[in-house]
CSV table of C-alpha atoms in Angstrom, one decimal:
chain,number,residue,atom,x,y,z
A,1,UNK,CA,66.7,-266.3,-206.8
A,2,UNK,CA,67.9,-267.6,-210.5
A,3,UNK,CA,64.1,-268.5,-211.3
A,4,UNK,CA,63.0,-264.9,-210.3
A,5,UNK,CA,66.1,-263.4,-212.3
A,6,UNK,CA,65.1,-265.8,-215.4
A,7,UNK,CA,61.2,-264.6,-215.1
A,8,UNK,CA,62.5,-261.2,-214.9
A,9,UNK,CA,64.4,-261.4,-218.0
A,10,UNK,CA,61.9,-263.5,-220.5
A,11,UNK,CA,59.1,-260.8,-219.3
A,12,UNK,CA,61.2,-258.6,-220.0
A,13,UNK,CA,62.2,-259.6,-223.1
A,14,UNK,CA,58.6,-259.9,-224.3
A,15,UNK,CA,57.8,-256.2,-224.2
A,16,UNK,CA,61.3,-255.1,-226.0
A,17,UNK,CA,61.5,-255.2,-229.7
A,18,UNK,CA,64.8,-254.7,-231.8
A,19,UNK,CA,64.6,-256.3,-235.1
A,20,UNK,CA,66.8,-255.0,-237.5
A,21,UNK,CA,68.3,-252.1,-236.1
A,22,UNK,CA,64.9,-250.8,-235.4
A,23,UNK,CA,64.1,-250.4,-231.3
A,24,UNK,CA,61.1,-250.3,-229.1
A,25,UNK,CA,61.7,-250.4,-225.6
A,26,UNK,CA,59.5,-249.3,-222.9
A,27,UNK,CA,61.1,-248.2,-219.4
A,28,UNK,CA,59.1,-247.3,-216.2
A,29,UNK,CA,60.4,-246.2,-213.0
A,30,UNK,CA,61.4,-243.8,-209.8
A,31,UNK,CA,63.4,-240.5,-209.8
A,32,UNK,CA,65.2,-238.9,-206.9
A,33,UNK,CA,67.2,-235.8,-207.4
A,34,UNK,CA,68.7,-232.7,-205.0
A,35,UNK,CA,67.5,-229.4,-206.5
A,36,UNK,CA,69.6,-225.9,-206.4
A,37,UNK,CA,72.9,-227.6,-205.2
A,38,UNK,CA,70.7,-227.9,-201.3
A,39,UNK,CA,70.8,-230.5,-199.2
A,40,UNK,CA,67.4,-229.8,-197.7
A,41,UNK,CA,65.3,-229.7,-201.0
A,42,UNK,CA,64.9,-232.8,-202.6
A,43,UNK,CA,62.6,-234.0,-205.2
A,44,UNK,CA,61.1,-237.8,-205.8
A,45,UNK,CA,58.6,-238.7,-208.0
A,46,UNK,CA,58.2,-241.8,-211.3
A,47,UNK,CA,59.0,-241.6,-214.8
A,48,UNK,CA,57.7,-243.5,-218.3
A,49,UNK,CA,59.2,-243.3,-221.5
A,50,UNK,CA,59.5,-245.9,-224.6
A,51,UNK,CA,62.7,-245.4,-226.4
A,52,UNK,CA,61.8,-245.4,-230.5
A,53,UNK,CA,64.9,-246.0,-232.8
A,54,UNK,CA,67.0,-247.2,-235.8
A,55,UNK,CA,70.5,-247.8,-235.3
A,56,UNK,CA,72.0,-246.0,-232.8
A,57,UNK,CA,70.2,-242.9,-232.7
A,58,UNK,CA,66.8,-243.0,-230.1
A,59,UNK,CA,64.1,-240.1,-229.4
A,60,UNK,CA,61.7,-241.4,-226.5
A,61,UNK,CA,58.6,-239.7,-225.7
A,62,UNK,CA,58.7,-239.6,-222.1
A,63,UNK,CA,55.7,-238.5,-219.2
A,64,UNK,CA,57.0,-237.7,-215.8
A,65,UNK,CA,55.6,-236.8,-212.2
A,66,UNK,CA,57.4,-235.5,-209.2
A,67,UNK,CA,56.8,-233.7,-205.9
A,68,UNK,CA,59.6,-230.9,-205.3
A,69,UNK,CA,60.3,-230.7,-201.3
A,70,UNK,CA,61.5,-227.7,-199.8
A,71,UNK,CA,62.5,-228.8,-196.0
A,72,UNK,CA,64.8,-225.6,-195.5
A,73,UNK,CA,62.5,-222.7,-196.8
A,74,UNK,CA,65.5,-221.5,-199.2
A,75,UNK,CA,63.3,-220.0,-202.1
A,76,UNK,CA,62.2,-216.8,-202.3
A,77,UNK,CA,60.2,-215.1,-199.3
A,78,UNK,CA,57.2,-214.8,-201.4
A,79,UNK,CA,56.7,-218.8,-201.9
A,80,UNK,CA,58.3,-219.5,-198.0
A,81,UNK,CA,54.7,-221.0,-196.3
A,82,UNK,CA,55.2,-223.8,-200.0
A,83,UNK,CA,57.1,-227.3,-198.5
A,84,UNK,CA,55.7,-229.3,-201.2
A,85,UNK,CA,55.3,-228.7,-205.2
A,86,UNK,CA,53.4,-231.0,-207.7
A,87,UNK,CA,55.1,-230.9,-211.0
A,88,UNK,CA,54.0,-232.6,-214.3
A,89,UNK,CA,56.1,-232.8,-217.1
A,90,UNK,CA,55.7,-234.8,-220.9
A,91,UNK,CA,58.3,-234.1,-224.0
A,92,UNK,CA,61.3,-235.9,-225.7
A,93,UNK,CA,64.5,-237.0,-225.0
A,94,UNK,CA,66.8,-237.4,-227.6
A,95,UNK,CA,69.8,-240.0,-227.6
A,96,UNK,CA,72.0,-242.8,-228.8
A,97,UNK,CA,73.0,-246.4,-228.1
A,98,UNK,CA,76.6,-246.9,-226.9
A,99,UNK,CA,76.8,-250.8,-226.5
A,100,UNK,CA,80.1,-251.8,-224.4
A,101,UNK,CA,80.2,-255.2,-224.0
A,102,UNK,CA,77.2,-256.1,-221.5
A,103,UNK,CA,76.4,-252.6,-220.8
A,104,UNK,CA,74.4,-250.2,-223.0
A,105,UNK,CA,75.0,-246.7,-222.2
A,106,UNK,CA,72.8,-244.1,-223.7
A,107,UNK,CA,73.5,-240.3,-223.9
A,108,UNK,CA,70.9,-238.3,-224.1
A,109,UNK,CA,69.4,-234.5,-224.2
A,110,UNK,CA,66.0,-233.4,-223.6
A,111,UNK,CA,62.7,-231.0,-223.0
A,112,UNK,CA,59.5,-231.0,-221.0
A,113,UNK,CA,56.8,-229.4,-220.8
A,114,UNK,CA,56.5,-228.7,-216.8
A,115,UNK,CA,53.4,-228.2,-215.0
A,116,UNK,CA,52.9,-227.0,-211.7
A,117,UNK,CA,49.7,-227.1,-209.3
A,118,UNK,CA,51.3,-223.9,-207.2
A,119,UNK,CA,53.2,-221.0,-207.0
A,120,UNK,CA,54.6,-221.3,-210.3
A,121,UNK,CA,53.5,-220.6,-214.4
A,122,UNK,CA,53.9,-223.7,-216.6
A,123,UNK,CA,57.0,-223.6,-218.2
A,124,UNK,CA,60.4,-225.5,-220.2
A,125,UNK,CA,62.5,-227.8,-218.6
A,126,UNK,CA,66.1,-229.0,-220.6
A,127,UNK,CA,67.9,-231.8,-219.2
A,128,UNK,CA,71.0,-233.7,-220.3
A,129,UNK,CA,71.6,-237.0,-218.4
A,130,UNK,CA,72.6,-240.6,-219.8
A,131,UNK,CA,71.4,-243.9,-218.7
A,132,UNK,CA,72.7,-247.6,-218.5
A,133,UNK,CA,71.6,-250.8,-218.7
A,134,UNK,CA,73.0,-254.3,-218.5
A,135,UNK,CA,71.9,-256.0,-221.9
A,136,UNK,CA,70.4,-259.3,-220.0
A,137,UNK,CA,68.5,-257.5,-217.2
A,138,UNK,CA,65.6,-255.5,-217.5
A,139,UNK,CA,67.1,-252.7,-215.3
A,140,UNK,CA,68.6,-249.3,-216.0
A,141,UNK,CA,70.3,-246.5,-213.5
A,142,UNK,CA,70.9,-243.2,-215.0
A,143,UNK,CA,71.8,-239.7,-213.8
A,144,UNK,CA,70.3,-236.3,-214.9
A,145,UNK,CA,70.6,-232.3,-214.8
A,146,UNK,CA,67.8,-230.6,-215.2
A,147,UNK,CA,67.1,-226.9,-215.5
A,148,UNK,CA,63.5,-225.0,-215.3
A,149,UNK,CA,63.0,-221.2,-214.8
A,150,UNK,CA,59.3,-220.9,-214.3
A,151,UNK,CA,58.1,-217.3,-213.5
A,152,UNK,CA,56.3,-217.3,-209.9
A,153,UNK,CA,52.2,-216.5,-210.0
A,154,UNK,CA,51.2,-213.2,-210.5
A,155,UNK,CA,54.5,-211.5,-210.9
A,156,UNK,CA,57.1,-211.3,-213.4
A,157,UNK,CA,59.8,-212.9,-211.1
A,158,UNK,CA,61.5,-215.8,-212.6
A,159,UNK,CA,62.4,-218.5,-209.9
A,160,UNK,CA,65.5,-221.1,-211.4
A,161,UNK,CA,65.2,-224.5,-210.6
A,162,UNK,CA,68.2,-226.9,-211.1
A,163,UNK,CA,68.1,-230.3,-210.3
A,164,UNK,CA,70.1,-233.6,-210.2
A,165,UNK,CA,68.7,-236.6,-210.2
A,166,UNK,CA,69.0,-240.0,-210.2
A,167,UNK,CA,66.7,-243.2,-212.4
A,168,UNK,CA,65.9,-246.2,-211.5
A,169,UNK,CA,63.9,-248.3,-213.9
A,170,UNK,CA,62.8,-251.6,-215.5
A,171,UNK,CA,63.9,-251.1,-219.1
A,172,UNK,CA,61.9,-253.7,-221.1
C-alpha cells in the first residue's frame, strides 16, 4: 500500500507545476449531484479542468459531461416520456488558494456554457462550490451548487435546474 501511495504522489507531482507563486495544476474526475432538492433525480457524469494562477488567485478553464436522471418524472408534463438528459458544459471557474496546514481549500465561482442533446435550448449555468485537497496526495473532494434555466424546445417555457453535487478527483 505505501509503494502505491508513493507512486501516486511522484506521478502526481510530475504533472503539477508551482514555481514561484505561479500554478499549473491539472484535475480530472467524477461528479454526482441531486438536482431540484429531489431524491429521485440525480445527475453523474466526469469533469476536467487545469487550475492556472499566481498567488493565490486561480481561474481554471474547465470541460464537463453529465447525464441528468429523472427516475420520478417530476418535471414538467411536456418533457415526462425524458428519464435521461446528456448535458455538455465548458467555461471558467474562478477561485483562490486557502492553504491550512496540509489542506488546500479553494473557493471558487463559476460559468458554463451547457449543452443539451434533448428537450432543452443551450444555455448558462453559474455555480459556486469550493474544493479541497491534501497537499501530499493527488486527490481533491469538493462540493457544488449549480443553477441553469434552459428554455424547453420549441416553446418559450423556461425549465430551472438546480443542482448539488459532489467532486471527486485526482488533482495533479
Amino acid at each position: 500500500m505505501k509503494k502505491i501511495i508513493l507512486a501516486g504522489a511522484l506521478f502526481a507531482s510530475s504533472f503539477a507545476l508551482e514555481l514561484g507563486g505561479l500554478e499549473v495544476s491539472p484535475e480530472i474526475g467524477a461528479i454526482v449531484g441531486r438536482l431540484n432538492g429531489g431524491l429521485q433525480d440525480y445527475s453523474a457524469g466526469g469533469y476536467a479542468r487545469v487550475w492556472l494562477g499566481m498567488g493565490n488567485v486561480l481561474i481554471a478553464p474547465q470541460v464537463r459531461y453529465g447525464l441528468l436522471f429523472n427516475r420520478n418524472q417530476t418535471y414538467e408534463q411536456s418533457i415526462s416520456d425524458v428519464k435521461r438528459l446528456k448535458n455538455a458544459q465548458y467555461g471558467a471557474a474562478l477561485g483562490t488558494n486557502l492553504d491550512i496546514g496540509i489542506l488546500r481549500i479553494t473557493p471558487y465561482v463559476g460559468a458554463n456554457y451547457s449543452q443539451f442533446d434533448k428537450v432543452y435550448k443551450d444555455t448558462f449555468s453559474y455555480s459556486v462550490g469550493f474544493k479541497v485537497k491534501p497537499t501530499l496526495i493527488p486527490l481533491s473532494i469538493g462540493v457544488q451548487y449549480e443553477q441553469q434555466k434552459p428554455e424547453i424546445k420549441n416553446t418559450t417555457t423556461k425549465q430551472k435546474i438546480n443542482s448539488a453535487q459532489l467532486f471527486i478527483g485526482l488533482h495533479f
